[in-house]
Coordinates of C-alpha atoms in Angstrom, one line a residue:
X1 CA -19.5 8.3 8.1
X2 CA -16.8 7.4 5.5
X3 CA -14.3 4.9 6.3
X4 CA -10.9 5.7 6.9
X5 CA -9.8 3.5 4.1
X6 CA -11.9 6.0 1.8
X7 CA -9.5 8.7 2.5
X8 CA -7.0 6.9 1.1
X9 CA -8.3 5.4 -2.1
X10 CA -10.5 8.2 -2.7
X11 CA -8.8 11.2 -0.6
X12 CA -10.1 14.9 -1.5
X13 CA -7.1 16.5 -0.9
X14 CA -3.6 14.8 -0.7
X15 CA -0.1 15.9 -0.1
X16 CA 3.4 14.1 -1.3
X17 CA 6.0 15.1 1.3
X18 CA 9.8 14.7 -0.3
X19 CA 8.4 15.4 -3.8
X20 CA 11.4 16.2 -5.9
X21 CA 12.1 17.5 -8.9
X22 CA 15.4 15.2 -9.7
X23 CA 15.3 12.9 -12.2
X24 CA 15.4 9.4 -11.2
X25 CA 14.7 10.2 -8.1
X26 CA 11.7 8.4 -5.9
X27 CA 10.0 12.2 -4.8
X28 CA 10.1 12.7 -8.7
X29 CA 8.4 9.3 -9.8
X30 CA 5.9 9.4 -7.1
X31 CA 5.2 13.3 -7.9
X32 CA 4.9 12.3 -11.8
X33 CA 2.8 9.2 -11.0
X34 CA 0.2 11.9 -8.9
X35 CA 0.2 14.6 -11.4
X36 CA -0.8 12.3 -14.3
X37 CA -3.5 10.4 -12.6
X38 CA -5.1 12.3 -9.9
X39 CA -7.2 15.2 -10.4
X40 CA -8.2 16.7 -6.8
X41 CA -6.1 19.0 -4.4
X42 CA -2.3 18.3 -5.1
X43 CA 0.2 19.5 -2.6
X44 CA 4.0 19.3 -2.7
X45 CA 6.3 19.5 0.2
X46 CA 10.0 19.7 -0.3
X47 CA 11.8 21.7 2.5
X48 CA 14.0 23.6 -0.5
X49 CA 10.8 25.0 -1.8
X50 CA 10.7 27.0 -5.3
X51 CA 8.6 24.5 -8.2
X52 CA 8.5 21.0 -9.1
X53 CA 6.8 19.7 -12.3
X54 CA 5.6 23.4 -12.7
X55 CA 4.2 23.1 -9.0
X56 CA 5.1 25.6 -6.3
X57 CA 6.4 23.3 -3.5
X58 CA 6.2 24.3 0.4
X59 CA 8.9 24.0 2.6
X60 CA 6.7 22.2 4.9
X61 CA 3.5 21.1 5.7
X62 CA 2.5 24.0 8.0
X63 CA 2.5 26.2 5.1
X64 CA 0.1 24.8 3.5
X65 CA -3.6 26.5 4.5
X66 CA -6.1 23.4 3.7
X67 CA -7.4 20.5 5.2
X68 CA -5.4 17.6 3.7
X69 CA -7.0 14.1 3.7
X70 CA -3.9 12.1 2.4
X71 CA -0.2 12.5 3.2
X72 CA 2.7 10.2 0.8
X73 CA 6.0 10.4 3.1
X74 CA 9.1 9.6 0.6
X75 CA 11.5 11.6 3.2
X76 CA 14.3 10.0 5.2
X77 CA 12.7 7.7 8.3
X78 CA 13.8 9.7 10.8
X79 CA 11.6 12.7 9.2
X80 CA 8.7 11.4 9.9
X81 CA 7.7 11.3 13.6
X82 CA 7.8 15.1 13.3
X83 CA 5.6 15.3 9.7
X84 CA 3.3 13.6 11.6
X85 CA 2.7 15.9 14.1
X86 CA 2.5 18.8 11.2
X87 CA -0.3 16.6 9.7
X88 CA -2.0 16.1 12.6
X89 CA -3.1 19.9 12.8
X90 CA -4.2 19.6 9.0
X91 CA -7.1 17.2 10.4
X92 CA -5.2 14.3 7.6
X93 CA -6.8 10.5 8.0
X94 CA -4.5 8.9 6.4
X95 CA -0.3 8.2 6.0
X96 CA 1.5 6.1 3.2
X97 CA 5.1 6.1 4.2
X98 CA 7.0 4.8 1.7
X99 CA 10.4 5.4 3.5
X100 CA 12.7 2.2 4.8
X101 CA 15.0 2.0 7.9
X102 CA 12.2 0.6 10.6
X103 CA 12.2 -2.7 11.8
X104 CA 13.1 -4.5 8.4
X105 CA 16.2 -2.6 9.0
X106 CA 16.4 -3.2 12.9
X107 CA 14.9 0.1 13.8
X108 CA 11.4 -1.4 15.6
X109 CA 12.1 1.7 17.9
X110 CA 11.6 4.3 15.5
X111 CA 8.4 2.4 14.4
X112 CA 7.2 2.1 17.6
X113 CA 7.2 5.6 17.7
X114 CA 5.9 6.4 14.1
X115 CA 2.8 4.2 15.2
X116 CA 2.6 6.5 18.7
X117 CA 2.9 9.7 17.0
X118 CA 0.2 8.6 14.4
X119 CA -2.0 7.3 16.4
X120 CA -1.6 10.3 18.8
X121 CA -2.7 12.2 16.0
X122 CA -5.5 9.9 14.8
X123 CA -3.5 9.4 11.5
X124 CA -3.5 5.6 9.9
X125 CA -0.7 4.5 8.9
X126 CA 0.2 2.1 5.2
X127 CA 3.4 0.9 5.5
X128 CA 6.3 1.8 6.6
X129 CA 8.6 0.5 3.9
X130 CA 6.1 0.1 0.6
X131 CA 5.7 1.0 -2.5
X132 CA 1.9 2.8 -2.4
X133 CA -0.9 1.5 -3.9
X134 CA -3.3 2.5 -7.2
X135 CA -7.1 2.6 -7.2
X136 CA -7.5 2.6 -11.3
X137 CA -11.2 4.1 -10.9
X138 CA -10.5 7.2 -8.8
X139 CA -7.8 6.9 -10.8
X140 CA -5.0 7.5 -8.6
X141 CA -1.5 5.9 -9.0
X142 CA 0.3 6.8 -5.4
X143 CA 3.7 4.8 -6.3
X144 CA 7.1 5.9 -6.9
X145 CA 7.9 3.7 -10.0
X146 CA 8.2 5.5 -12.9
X147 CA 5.7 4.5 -15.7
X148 CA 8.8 4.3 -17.9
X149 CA 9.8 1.1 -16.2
X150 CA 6.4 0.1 -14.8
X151 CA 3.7 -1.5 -15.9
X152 CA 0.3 -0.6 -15.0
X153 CA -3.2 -2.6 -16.0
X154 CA -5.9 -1.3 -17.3
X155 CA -8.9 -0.4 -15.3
X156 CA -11.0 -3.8 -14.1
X157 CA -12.1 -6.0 -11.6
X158 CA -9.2 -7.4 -10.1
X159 CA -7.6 -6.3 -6.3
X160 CA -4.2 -7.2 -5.3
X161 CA -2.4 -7.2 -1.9
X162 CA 1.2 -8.0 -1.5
X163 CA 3.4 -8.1 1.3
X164 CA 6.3 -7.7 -1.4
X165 CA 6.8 -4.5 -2.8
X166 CA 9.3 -5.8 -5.3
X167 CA 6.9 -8.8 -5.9
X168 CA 3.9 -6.4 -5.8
X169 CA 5.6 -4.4 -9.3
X170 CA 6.3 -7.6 -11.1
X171 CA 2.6 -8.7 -10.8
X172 CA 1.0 -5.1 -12.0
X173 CA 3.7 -5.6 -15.1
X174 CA 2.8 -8.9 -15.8
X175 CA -1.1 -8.0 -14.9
X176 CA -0.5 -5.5 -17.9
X177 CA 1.2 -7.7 -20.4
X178 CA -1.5 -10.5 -20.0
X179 CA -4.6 -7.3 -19.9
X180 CA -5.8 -8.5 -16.9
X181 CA -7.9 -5.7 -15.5
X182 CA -6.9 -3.6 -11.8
X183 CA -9.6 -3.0 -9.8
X184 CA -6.7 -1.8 -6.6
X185 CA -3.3 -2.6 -5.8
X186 CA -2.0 -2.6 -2.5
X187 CA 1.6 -2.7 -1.3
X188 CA 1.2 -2.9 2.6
X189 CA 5.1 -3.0 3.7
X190 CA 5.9 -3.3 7.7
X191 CA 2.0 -3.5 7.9
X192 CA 2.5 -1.8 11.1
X193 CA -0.7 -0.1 11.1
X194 CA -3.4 -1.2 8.7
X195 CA -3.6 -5.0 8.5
X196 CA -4.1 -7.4 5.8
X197 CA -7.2 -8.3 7.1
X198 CA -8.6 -4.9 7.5
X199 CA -8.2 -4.2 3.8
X200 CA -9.3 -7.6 2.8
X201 CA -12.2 -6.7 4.9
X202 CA -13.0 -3.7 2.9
X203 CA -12.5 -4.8 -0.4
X204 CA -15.2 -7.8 0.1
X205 CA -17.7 -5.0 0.6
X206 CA -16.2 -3.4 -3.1
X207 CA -19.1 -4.1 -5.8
X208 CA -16.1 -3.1 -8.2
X209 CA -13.7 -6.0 -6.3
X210 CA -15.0 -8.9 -8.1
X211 CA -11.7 -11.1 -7.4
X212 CA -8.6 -10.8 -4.7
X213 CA -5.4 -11.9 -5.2
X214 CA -3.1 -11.7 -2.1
X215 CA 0.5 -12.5 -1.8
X216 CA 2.0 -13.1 1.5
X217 CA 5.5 -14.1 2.6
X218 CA 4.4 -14.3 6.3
X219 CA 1.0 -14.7 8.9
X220 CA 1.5 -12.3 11.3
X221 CA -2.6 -11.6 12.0
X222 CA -3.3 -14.9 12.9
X223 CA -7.1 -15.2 13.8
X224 CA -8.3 -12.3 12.5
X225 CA -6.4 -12.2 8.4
X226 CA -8.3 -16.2 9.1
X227 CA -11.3 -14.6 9.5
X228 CA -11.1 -12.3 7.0
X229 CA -9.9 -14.6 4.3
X230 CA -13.1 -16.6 5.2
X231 CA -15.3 -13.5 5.0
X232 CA -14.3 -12.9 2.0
X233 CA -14.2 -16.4 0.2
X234 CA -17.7 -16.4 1.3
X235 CA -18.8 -13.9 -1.1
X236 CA -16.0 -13.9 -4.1
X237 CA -12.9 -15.4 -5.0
X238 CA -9.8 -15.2 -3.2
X239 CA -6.7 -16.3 -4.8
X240 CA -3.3 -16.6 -2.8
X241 CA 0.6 -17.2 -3.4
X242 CA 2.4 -17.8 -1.1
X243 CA 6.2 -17.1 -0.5
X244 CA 8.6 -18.5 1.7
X245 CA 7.6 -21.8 1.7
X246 CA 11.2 -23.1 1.7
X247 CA 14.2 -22.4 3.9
X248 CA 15.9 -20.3 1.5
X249 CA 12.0 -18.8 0.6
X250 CA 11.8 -17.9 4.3
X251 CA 15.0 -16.2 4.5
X252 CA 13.9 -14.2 1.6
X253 CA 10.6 -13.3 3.3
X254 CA 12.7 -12.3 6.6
X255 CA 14.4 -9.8 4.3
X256 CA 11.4 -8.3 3.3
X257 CA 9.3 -8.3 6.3
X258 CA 11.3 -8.9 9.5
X259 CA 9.3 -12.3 10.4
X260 CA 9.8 -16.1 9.8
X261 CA 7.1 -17.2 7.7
X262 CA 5.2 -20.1 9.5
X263 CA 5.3 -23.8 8.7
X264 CA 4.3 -24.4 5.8
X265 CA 2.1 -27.6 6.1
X266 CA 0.2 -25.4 9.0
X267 CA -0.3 -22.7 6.4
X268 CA -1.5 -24.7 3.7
X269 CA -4.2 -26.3 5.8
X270 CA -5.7 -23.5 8.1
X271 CA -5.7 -21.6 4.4
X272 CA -7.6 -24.6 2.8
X273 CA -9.9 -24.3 5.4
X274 CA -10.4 -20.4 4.9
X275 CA -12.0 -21.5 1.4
X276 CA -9.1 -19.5 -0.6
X277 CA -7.7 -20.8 -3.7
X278 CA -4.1 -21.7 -3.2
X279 CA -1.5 -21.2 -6.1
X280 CA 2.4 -22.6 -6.0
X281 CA 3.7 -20.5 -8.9
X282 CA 3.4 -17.1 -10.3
X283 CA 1.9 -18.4 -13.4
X284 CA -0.8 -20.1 -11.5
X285 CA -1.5 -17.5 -9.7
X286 CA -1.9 -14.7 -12.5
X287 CA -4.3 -17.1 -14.3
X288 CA -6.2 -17.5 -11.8
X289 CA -6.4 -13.8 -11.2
X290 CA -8.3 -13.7 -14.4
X291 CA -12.2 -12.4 -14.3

């Protein structure tokens, strides 16, 4: 039985709903990113129809007739409860919602309800509020930056999970400046749904996964991202930076996630006792990223 975290690095079928065909525009950078690295079942939704990037685009996701294993949202937030009741009948696993305006923004209501609605529909949800990931050996690269102004590493060895999305697009351009190989990189957002430690979890049982790095502002998961983190340092390298560390740091971190980070001291020594490698600076940390 495959894991529900194969659906989305290696879906058979995916759909990007809010593709768009307007230039500088997030549905067109995601929809470019798709078409030029992904070569299963492509599906665009965009509810003015007609073609994008010489695609015919359907005006929703009823129209389309196939199973669909992967959905990208890029649509307004308060789209998506209902999107995810259309994918719900096209039997999809899996949800990247791209789309901001939940809690960061002081909507927890609406993500309650985007986490009821999927789980209703036995959807899993990555995000709200990311920037996608990229799984260079499917290939598929499911964010919305364009390559123009993005960086992105070659195929390797390497895995990277940030809590940052902004953070999370400096490291892959950096990552590709210093040819450090991408094995995946993960932008989790809100991590409303799928935790940290779930895909740390999985990528320690990745023979292609031969190092982690992980960037977190905040520990929301407590026990179990401990666990995980240990789990993991047990059979490879884990390699961490983290923000907020500071006042100012945590204030920054509160922007971006909607949660004080910790205290610091406490962090630094449950992590030490997790076995990670800890790094203070983001030249520290891409070194040691290195395989």
């Amino acid at each position: 039985m495959r894991d529900y975290l194969d659906y989305l690095f290696r879906p058979s079928s995916l759909v990007v709903v809010g593709a768009s065909d307007r230039i500088g525009s997030l549905g067109r950078g995601l929809a470019e990113n798709i078409l030029s690295t992904y070569t299963g079942k492509i599906y665009f939704v965009n509810r003015r129809g007609g073609k994008i990037l010489g695609l015919e685009a359907f005006r929703s996701v009823r129209e389309i007739s196939d199973i669909i294993d992967l959905a990208l949202i890029i649509t307004p937030s308060q789209t998506v409860p209902e999107i995810l009741d259309e994918l719900g009948e096209k039997e999809t696993k899996v949800a990247v919602i791209y789309s901001g305006g939940f809690k960061e923004a002081g909507r927890e209501d609406l993500e309650r309800e985007v986490i009821e609605r999927a789980r209703r529909n036995k959807i899993r949800i990555l995000g709200p509020n990311c920037v996608g990931f990229i799984d260079n050996w499917t290939p598929i690269n499911a964010t919305f930056v364009s390559r123009e102004r993005q960086g992105i590493p070659r195929r390797g060895h390497v895995s990277l999970i940030s809590q940052s999305g902004a953070l999370g697009s400096l490291f892959l351009d950096l990552m590709s400046f210093r040819d450090i190989g991408l094995r995946r990189f993960i932008s989790v957002g809100n991590a409303s749904d799928i935790k940290i430690s779930e895909l740390i979890r999985y990528l320690a049982h990745d023979p292609d996964t031969r190092v982690l790095g992980l960037y977190i502002e905040r520990v929301a998961e407590g026990r179990e991202l401990i666990e995980s983190l240990r789990v993991f340092s047990s059979i490879k390298p884990i390699v961490i930076l983290r923000g907020g560390r500071s006042s100012r740091g945590s204030r920054a971190a509160l922007s971006h996630v909607a949660a004080l980070s910790a205290s610091p001291k406490l962090v630094d020594g449950v992590l030490r006792i997790s076995g990670v490698m800890q790094t203070y600076t983001i030249r520290e940390f891409l070194a040691s990223l290195e395989v």
